[in-house]
Amino acid sequence: DTGVSQDPRHKITKRGQNVTFRCDPISEHNRLYWYRQTLGQGPEFLTYFQNEAQLEKSRLLSDRFSAERPKGSFSTLEIQRTEQGDSAMYLCASRIQVGEQYFGPGTRLTVT
Amino acid sequence: AQSVAQPEDQVNVAEGNPLTVKCTYSVSGNPYLFWYVQYPNRGLQFLLKYITGDNLVKGSYGFEAEFNKSQTSFHLKKPSALVSDSALYFCVERGATNKLIFGTGTLLAVQP
């Protein structure tokens, strides 16, 4: 257990529905990252927060995706109008100013 | 674009034998490199990192990695493999804003 938690661990949804995932980073970590991992691939960067500010978004993050980190603590990742191609493991990671990233267990999304 | 290459999808080794998992990186200058491990149904775990200094970096669980600038390589090694080392290993490069750029992963299978 790295100290980063994610909820839910698994989510099955029908195509077209909206889903929201939550990440709780290690409390003193002000940097928070979201990644997506598909089967047989390494995780790919989605977006990055420093405190409450979203400082970078990948081109992988289409308009259907939105992420927030109110008050610089937990973060949410919402996917609107889910598609089958969104099926993946969504990973959250956090770090302090200098240091390696600590990953949560991930949320596995299955879109049917 | 920055990238890391892991040329082997799978590495098989007998328990007690030395193991090597290969990685090459692309960034010029001074790379910031990591190895992470992913066990089934568990999150990504940090193993070790290279920033500057000694080319041989020691990490968790008896793993070490050798940084070779002339060959742009950062191979993961362990003198004596354990069955419990069987997992998916990712070579990772730090990108801009400290996002992580993952290789495709190498599945390590240690036979008893």
PDB file of C-alpha atoms in Angstrom:
ATOM      1  CA  ASP A   1       0.000   0.000   0.000  1.00  0.00           C
ATOM      2  CA  THR A   2       1.587   3.255  -1.191  1.00  0.00           C
ATOM      3  CA  GLY A   3      -0.816   5.537   0.651  1.00  0.00           C
ATOM      4  CA  VAL A   4      -2.593   6.670  -2.516  1.00  0.00           C
ATOM      5  CA  SER A   5      -6.177   5.430  -2.675  1.00  0.00           C
ATOM      6  CA  GLN A   6      -8.605   5.258  -5.580  1.00  0.00           C
ATOM      7  CA  ASP A   7     -12.317   4.646  -5.682  1.00  0.00           C
ATOM      8  CA  PRO A   8     -13.965   2.636  -7.066  1.00  0.00           C
ATOM      9  CA  ARG A   9     -11.552  -0.175  -7.835  1.00  0.00           C
ATOM     10  CA  HIS A  10     -13.790  -1.511 -10.579  1.00  0.00           C
ATOM     11  CA  LYS A  11     -16.514   0.113 -12.647  1.00  0.00           C
ATOM     12  CA  ILE A  12     -18.684  -1.475 -15.292  1.00  0.00           C
ATOM     13  CA  THR A  13     -20.826   0.913 -17.278  1.00  0.00           C
ATOM     14  CA  LYS A  14     -22.848   0.953 -20.447  1.00  0.00           C
ATOM     15  CA  ARG A  15     -21.732   2.932 -23.453  1.00  0.00           C
ATOM     16  CA  GLY A  16     -22.968   6.492 -23.284  1.00  0.00           C
ATOM     17  CA  GLN A  17     -23.085   6.728 -19.504  1.00  0.00           C
ATOM     18  CA  ASN A  18     -20.988   9.119 -17.441  1.00  0.00           C
ATOM     19  CA  VAL A  19     -18.521   7.869 -14.845  1.00  0.00           C
ATOM     20  CA  THR A  20     -16.466   9.589 -12.160  1.00  0.00           C
ATOM     21  CA  PHE A  21     -13.388   8.295 -10.386  1.00  0.00           C
ATOM     22  CA  ARG A  22     -11.780   9.614  -7.243  1.00  0.00           C
ATOM     23  CA  CYS A  23      -8.153   9.716  -6.143  1.00  0.00           C
ATOM     24  CA  ASP A  24      -6.901  10.557  -2.655  1.00  0.00           C
ATOM     25  CA  PRO A  25      -3.164  11.269  -2.743  1.00  0.00           C
ATOM     26  CA  ILE A  26      -0.696  11.083   0.088  1.00  0.00           C
ATOM     27  CA  SER A  27      -1.638  14.077   2.219  1.00  0.00           C
ATOM     28  CA  GLU A  28       1.551  16.122   1.936  1.00  0.00           C
ATOM     29  CA  HIS A  29       1.931  15.525  -1.806  1.00  0.00           C
ATOM     30  CA  ASN A  30       1.060  18.648  -3.800  1.00  0.00           C
ATOM     31  CA  ARG A  31       1.575  17.107  -7.252  1.00  0.00           C
ATOM     32  CA  LEU A  32      -1.036  14.726  -8.642  1.00  0.00           C
ATOM     33  CA  TYR A  33      -1.053  12.838 -11.942  1.00  0.00           C
ATOM     34  CA  TRP A  34      -3.590  10.744 -13.839  1.00  0.00           C
ATOM     35  CA  TYR A  35      -2.517   7.984 -16.233  1.00  0.00           C
ATOM     36  CA  ARG A  36      -4.378   5.438 -18.347  1.00  0.00           C
ATOM     37  CA  GLN A  37      -3.168   1.902 -18.920  1.00  0.00           C
ATOM     38  CA  THR A  38      -4.624  -0.376 -21.573  1.00  0.00           C
ATOM     39  CA  LEU A  39      -3.984  -4.095 -21.786  1.00  0.00           C
ATOM     40  CA  GLY A  40      -0.426  -4.911 -22.759  1.00  0.00           C
ATOM     41  CA  GLN A  41       0.764  -1.326 -22.620  1.00  0.00           C
ATOM     42  CA  GLY A  42       2.535   0.891 -20.166  1.00  0.00           C
ATOM     43  CA  PRO A  43       0.617   3.696 -18.484  1.00  0.00           C
ATOM     44  CA  GLU A  44       0.144   6.869 -20.535  1.00  0.00           C
ATOM     45  CA  PHE A  45       0.001  10.346 -19.056  1.00  0.00           C
ATOM     46  CA  LEU A  46      -3.380  12.079 -19.036  1.00  0.00           C
ATOM     47  CA  THR A  47      -3.141  15.162 -16.838  1.00  0.00           C
ATOM     48  CA  TYR A  48      -1.209  16.849 -14.016  1.00  0.00           C
ATOM     49  CA  PHE A  49      -2.134  19.054 -11.074  1.00  0.00           C
ATOM     50  CA  GLN A  50       0.041  21.179  -8.862  1.00  0.00           C
ATOM     51  CA  ASN A  51      -2.105  21.909  -5.847  1.00  0.00           C
ATOM     52  CA  GLU A  52      -5.493  22.818  -7.345  1.00  0.00           C
ATOM     53  CA  ALA A  53      -4.142  24.048 -10.676  1.00  0.00           C
ATOM     54  CA  GLN A  54      -4.361  21.757 -13.693  1.00  0.00           C
ATOM     55  CA  LEU A  55      -1.085  22.521 -15.438  1.00  0.00           C
ATOM     56  CA  GLU A  56      -0.985  20.042 -18.288  1.00  0.00           C
ATOM     57  CA  LYS A  57      -3.388  17.893 -20.276  1.00  0.00           C
ATOM     58  CA  SER A  58      -2.413  15.218 -22.754  1.00  0.00           C
ATOM     59  CA  ARG A  59      -3.899  15.093 -26.225  1.00  0.00           C
ATOM     60  CA  LEU A  60      -5.289  11.739 -25.061  1.00  0.00           C
ATOM     61  CA  LEU A  61      -7.674  13.696 -22.858  1.00  0.00           C
ATOM     62  CA  SER A  62     -10.551  14.365 -25.213  1.00  0.00           C
ATOM     63  CA  ASP A  63     -13.347  16.846 -24.547  1.00  0.00           C
ATOM     64  CA  ARG A  64     -15.317  14.050 -22.896  1.00  0.00           C
ATOM     65  CA  PHE A  65     -12.752  13.881 -20.104  1.00  0.00           C
ATOM     66  CA  SER A  66     -12.504  16.384 -17.284  1.00  0.00           C
ATOM     67  CA  ALA A  67     -10.437  16.380 -14.140  1.00  0.00           C
ATOM     68  CA  GLU A  68     -10.561  18.524 -11.040  1.00  0.00           C
ATOM     69  CA  ARG A  69      -8.669  18.896  -7.826  1.00  0.00           C
ATOM     70  CA  PRO A  70     -10.630  21.266  -5.612  1.00  0.00           C
ATOM     71  CA  LYS A  71      -8.689  22.630  -2.656  1.00  0.00           C
ATOM     72  CA  GLY A  72      -5.587  20.799  -3.816  1.00  0.00           C
ATOM     73  CA  SER A  73      -6.466  17.582  -2.012  1.00  0.00           C
ATOM     74  CA  PHE A  74      -8.394  14.734  -3.663  1.00  0.00           C
ATOM     75  CA  SER A  75      -8.958  14.671  -7.412  1.00  0.00           C
ATOM     76  CA  THR A  76     -11.772  13.444  -9.631  1.00  0.00           C
ATOM     77  CA  LEU A  77     -11.673  12.263 -13.217  1.00  0.00           C
ATOM     78  CA  GLU A  78     -14.967  12.268 -15.105  1.00  0.00           C
ATOM     79  CA  ILE A  79     -15.648  10.654 -18.440  1.00  0.00           C
ATOM     80  CA  GLN A  80     -18.822  11.717 -20.199  1.00  0.00           C
ATOM     81  CA  ARG A  81     -20.631   9.631 -22.809  1.00  0.00           C
ATOM     82  CA  THR A  82     -18.317   6.682 -22.336  1.00  0.00           C
ATOM     83  CA  GLU A  83     -17.165   4.679 -25.337  1.00  0.00           C
ATOM     84  CA  GLN A  84     -15.831   1.140 -25.506  1.00  0.00           C
ATOM     85  CA  GLY A  85     -12.391   2.536 -26.254  1.00  0.00           C
ATOM     86  CA  ASP A  86     -12.386   4.129 -22.804  1.00  0.00           C
ATOM     87  CA  SER A  87     -12.094   0.698 -21.207  1.00  0.00           C
ATOM     88  CA  ALA A  88      -8.785   0.744 -19.360  1.00  0.00           C
ATOM     89  CA  MET A  89      -7.136   0.997 -15.974  1.00  0.00           C
ATOM     90  CA  TYR A  90      -7.062   4.579 -14.716  1.00  0.00           C
ATOM     91  CA  LEU A  91      -4.151   5.253 -12.399  1.00  0.00           C
ATOM     92  CA  CYS A  92      -3.517   8.131 -10.064  1.00  0.00           C
ATOM     93  CA  ALA A  93      -0.119   9.075  -8.688  1.00  0.00           C
ATOM     94  CA  SER A  94       1.192  11.737  -6.354  1.00  0.00           C
ATOM     95  CA  ARG A  95       4.523  13.150  -5.324  1.00  0.00           C
ATOM     96  CA  ILE A  96       6.088  15.926  -3.309  1.00  0.00           C
ATOM     97  CA  GLN A  97       8.095  18.630  -5.046  1.00  0.00           C
ATOM     98  CA  VAL A  98      11.104  16.411  -5.652  1.00  0.00           C
ATOM     99  CA  GLY A  99      10.742  12.666  -5.756  1.00  0.00           C
ATOM    100  CA  GLU A 100       9.312   9.614  -7.337  1.00  0.00           C
ATOM    101  CA  GLN A 101       5.605   9.201  -7.957  1.00  0.00           C
ATOM    102  CA  TYR A 102       3.527   6.912  -5.769  1.00  0.00           C
ATOM    103  CA  PHE A 103       0.706   5.135  -7.519  1.00  0.00           C
ATOM    104  CA  GLY A 104      -2.705   4.116  -6.331  1.00  0.00           C
ATOM    105  CA  PRO A 105      -4.183   0.675  -7.090  1.00  0.00           C
ATOM    106  CA  GLY A 106      -6.123   2.025 -10.056  1.00  0.00           C
ATOM    107  CA  THR A 107      -9.736   1.991 -11.202  1.00  0.00           C
ATOM    108  CA  ARG A 108     -10.524  -0.598 -13.856  1.00  0.00           C
ATOM    109  CA  LEU A 109     -13.224   0.677 -16.208  1.00  0.00           C
ATOM    110  CA  THR A 110     -15.160  -1.666 -18.457  1.00  0.00           C
ATOM    111  CA  VAL A 111     -17.539  -0.109 -20.962  1.00  0.00           C
ATOM    112  CA  THR A 112     -20.067  -2.549 -22.385  1.00  0.00           C
TER     113      THR A 112
ATOM    114  CA  ALA B   1       9.552  12.743 -28.593  1.00  0.00           C
ATOM    115  CA  GLN B   2      10.959  11.145 -25.520  1.00  0.00           C
ATOM    116  CA  SER B   3      10.595   7.388 -25.269  1.00  0.00           C
ATOM    117  CA  VAL B   4      11.987   4.344 -23.579  1.00  0.00           C
ATOM    118  CA  ALA B   5      12.331   0.983 -25.272  1.00  0.00           C
ATOM    119  CA  GLN B   6      12.078  -2.397 -23.633  1.00  0.00           C
ATOM    120  CA  PRO B   7      13.083  -4.847 -26.355  1.00  0.00           C
ATOM    121  CA  GLU B   8      11.908  -7.984 -24.563  1.00  0.00           C
ATOM    122  CA  ASP B   9       8.232  -8.680 -23.953  1.00  0.00           C
ATOM    123  CA  GLN B  10       9.153 -11.504 -21.597  1.00  0.00           C
ATOM    124  CA  VAL B  11      12.232 -12.707 -19.770  1.00  0.00           C
ATOM    125  CA  ASN B  12      12.413 -16.219 -18.358  1.00  0.00           C
ATOM    126  CA  VAL B  13      14.948 -17.129 -15.705  1.00  0.00           C
ATOM    127  CA  ALA B  14      15.415 -19.966 -13.244  1.00  0.00           C
ATOM    128  CA  GLU B  15      15.253 -19.213  -9.551  1.00  0.00           C
ATOM    129  CA  GLY B  16      18.702 -18.475  -8.173  1.00  0.00           C
ATOM    130  CA  ASN B  17      20.094 -17.337 -11.504  1.00  0.00           C
ATOM    131  CA  PRO B  18      20.970 -13.704 -12.254  1.00  0.00           C
ATOM    132  CA  LEU B  19      18.426 -11.691 -14.194  1.00  0.00           C
ATOM    133  CA  THR B  20      18.634  -8.711 -16.521  1.00  0.00           C
ATOM    134  CA  VAL B  21      15.731  -6.704 -17.920  1.00  0.00           C
ATOM    135  CA  LYS B  22      16.818  -4.391 -20.707  1.00  0.00           C
ATOM    136  CA  CYS B  23      15.920  -0.765 -21.341  1.00  0.00           C
ATOM    137  CA  THR B  24      17.165   1.966 -23.629  1.00  0.00           C
ATOM    138  CA  TYR B  25      16.190   5.619 -23.413  1.00  0.00           C
ATOM    139  CA  SER B  26      16.016   8.403 -25.929  1.00  0.00           C
ATOM    140  CA  VAL B  27      16.476  11.708 -24.155  1.00  0.00           C
ATOM    141  CA  SER B  28      19.687  13.594 -24.722  1.00  0.00           C
ATOM    142  CA  GLY B  29      21.503  15.356 -21.953  1.00  0.00           C
ATOM    143  CA  ASN B  30      20.937  14.102 -18.426  1.00  0.00           C
ATOM    144  CA  PRO B  31      18.047  11.681 -18.216  1.00  0.00           C
ATOM    145  CA  TYR B  32      16.060  11.014 -15.087  1.00  0.00           C
ATOM    146  CA  LEU B  33      15.202   7.295 -15.131  1.00  0.00           C
ATOM    147  CA  PHE B  34      13.177   4.887 -13.011  1.00  0.00           C
ATOM    148  CA  TRP B  35      12.172   1.274 -12.767  1.00  0.00           C
ATOM    149  CA  TYR B  36       8.691   0.407 -11.536  1.00  0.00           C
ATOM    150  CA  VAL B  37       7.194  -3.043 -10.936  1.00  0.00           C
ATOM    151  CA  GLN B  38       3.566  -4.094 -11.264  1.00  0.00           C
ATOM    152  CA  TYR B  39       2.369  -7.209  -9.491  1.00  0.00           C
ATOM    153  CA  PRO B  40      -0.992  -8.792 -10.422  1.00  0.00           C
ATOM    154  CA  ASN B  41      -3.890  -6.931  -8.796  1.00  0.00           C
ATOM    155  CA  ARG B  42      -1.531  -4.480  -7.117  1.00  0.00           C
ATOM    156  CA  GLY B  43      -0.481  -0.977  -7.969  1.00  0.00           C
ATOM    157  CA  LEU B  44       2.744   0.128  -9.556  1.00  0.00           C
ATOM    158  CA  GLN B  45       5.617   0.139  -7.107  1.00  0.00           C
ATOM    159  CA  PHE B  46       8.770   2.222  -7.336  1.00  0.00           C
ATOM    160  CA  LEU B  47      11.983   0.174  -7.427  1.00  0.00           C
ATOM    161  CA  LEU B  48      14.796   2.618  -8.048  1.00  0.00           C
ATOM    162  CA  LYS B  49      15.842   5.803  -9.803  1.00  0.00           C
ATOM    163  CA  TYR B  50      18.834   7.371 -11.485  1.00  0.00           C
ATOM    164  CA  ILE B  51      19.387  11.120 -11.399  1.00  0.00           C
ATOM    165  CA  THR B  52      23.119  11.720 -11.426  1.00  0.00           C
ATOM    166  CA  GLY B  53      26.132  10.199  -9.778  1.00  0.00           C
ATOM    167  CA  ASP B  54      27.092   6.554  -9.628  1.00  0.00           C
ATOM    168  CA  ASN B  55      26.152   4.586 -12.684  1.00  0.00           C
ATOM    169  CA  LEU B  56      25.115   1.627 -10.530  1.00  0.00           C
ATOM    170  CA  VAL B  57      21.924   2.378  -8.640  1.00  0.00           C
ATOM    171  CA  LYS B  58      20.631   0.131  -5.872  1.00  0.00           C
ATOM    172  CA  GLY B  59      16.948  -0.202  -5.144  1.00  0.00           C
ATOM    173  CA  SER B  60      14.306  -2.218  -3.361  1.00  0.00           C
ATOM    174  CA  TYR B  61      14.154  -6.019  -3.036  1.00  0.00           C
ATOM    175  CA  GLY B  62      17.807  -6.488  -4.056  1.00  0.00           C
ATOM    176  CA  PHE B  63      17.395  -4.950  -7.514  1.00  0.00           C
ATOM    177  CA  GLU B  64      19.945  -2.657  -9.083  1.00  0.00           C
ATOM    178  CA  ALA B  65      20.271  -0.863 -12.394  1.00  0.00           C
ATOM    179  CA  GLU B  66      23.242   0.157 -14.459  1.00  0.00           C
ATOM    180  CA  PHE B  67      23.174   3.479 -16.270  1.00  0.00           C
ATOM    181  CA  ASN B  68      25.302   3.555 -19.437  1.00  0.00           C
ATOM    182  CA  LYS B  69      25.350   6.911 -21.173  1.00  0.00           C
ATOM    183  CA  SER B  70      27.304   5.796 -24.239  1.00  0.00           C
ATOM    184  CA  GLN B  71      24.785   3.030 -24.919  1.00  0.00           C
ATOM    185  CA  THR B  72      21.793   5.052 -23.642  1.00  0.00           C
ATOM    186  CA  SER B  73      20.810   2.054 -21.566  1.00  0.00           C
ATOM    187  CA  PHE B  74      19.459   1.522 -18.079  1.00  0.00           C
ATOM    188  CA  HIS B  75      19.241  -2.233 -17.550  1.00  0.00           C
ATOM    189  CA  LEU B  76      17.659  -3.700 -14.409  1.00  0.00           C
ATOM    190  CA  LYS B  77      19.582  -6.482 -12.707  1.00  0.00           C
ATOM    191  CA  LYS B  78      19.448  -8.837  -9.758  1.00  0.00           C
ATOM    192  CA  PRO B  79      22.151 -11.319  -8.808  1.00  0.00           C
ATOM    193  CA  SER B  80      19.797 -14.105  -7.751  1.00  0.00           C
ATOM    194  CA  ALA B  81      16.176 -14.268  -8.915  1.00  0.00           C
ATOM    195  CA  LEU B  82      13.288 -15.339  -6.694  1.00  0.00           C
ATOM    196  CA  VAL B  83       9.975 -16.809  -7.804  1.00  0.00           C
ATOM    197  CA  SER B  84       8.326 -13.872  -6.021  1.00  0.00           C
ATOM    198  CA  ASP B  85      10.103 -11.480  -8.421  1.00  0.00           C
ATOM    199  CA  SER B  86       7.763 -12.632 -11.187  1.00  0.00           C
ATOM    200  CA  ALA B  87       5.912  -9.495 -12.288  1.00  0.00           C
ATOM    201  CA  LEU B  88       5.675  -6.840 -14.995  1.00  0.00           C
ATOM    202  CA  TYR B  89       8.590  -4.410 -15.001  1.00  0.00           C
ATOM    203  CA  PHE B  90       8.493  -0.947 -16.530  1.00  0.00           C
ATOM    204  CA  CYS B  91      11.413   1.257 -17.475  1.00  0.00           C
ATOM    205  CA  VAL B  92      10.377   4.874 -17.097  1.00  0.00           C
ATOM    206  CA  GLU B  93      11.770   8.216 -18.178  1.00  0.00           C
ATOM    207  CA  ARG B  94      10.869  11.555 -16.648  1.00  0.00           C
ATOM    208  CA  GLY B  95       9.354  13.993 -19.104  1.00  0.00           C
ATOM    209  CA  ALA B  96       8.496  17.644 -18.940  1.00  0.00           C
ATOM    210  CA  THR B  97       6.493  18.699 -15.854  1.00  0.00           C
ATOM    211  CA  ASN B  98       7.806  15.480 -14.319  1.00  0.00           C
ATOM    212  CA  LYS B  99       5.208  13.305 -16.016  1.00  0.00           C
ATOM    213  CA  LEU B 100       6.422   9.744 -16.434  1.00  0.00           C
ATOM    214  CA  ILE B 101       6.964   8.147 -19.827  1.00  0.00           C
ATOM    215  CA  PHE B 102       6.638   4.380 -19.567  1.00  0.00           C
ATOM    216  CA  GLY B 103       8.063   1.648 -21.711  1.00  0.00           C
ATOM    217  CA  THR B 104       5.806  -1.161 -22.851  1.00  0.00           C
ATOM    218  CA  GLY B 105       6.879  -3.393 -19.995  1.00  0.00           C
ATOM    219  CA  THR B 106       8.728  -6.688 -19.689  1.00  0.00           C
ATOM    220  CA  LEU B 107       7.102  -9.670 -18.049  1.00  0.00           C
ATOM    221  CA  LEU B 108       9.597 -11.450 -15.816  1.00  0.00           C
ATOM    222  CA  ALA B 109       8.861 -15.114 -15.190  1.00  0.00           C
ATOM    223  CA  VAL B 110      11.037 -16.867 -12.619  1.00  0.00           C
ATOM    224  CA  GLN B 111      10.732 -20.630 -12.671  1.00  0.00           C
ATOM    225  CA  PRO B 112      11.280 -22.635  -9.473  1.00  0.00           C
TER     226      PRO B 112
END
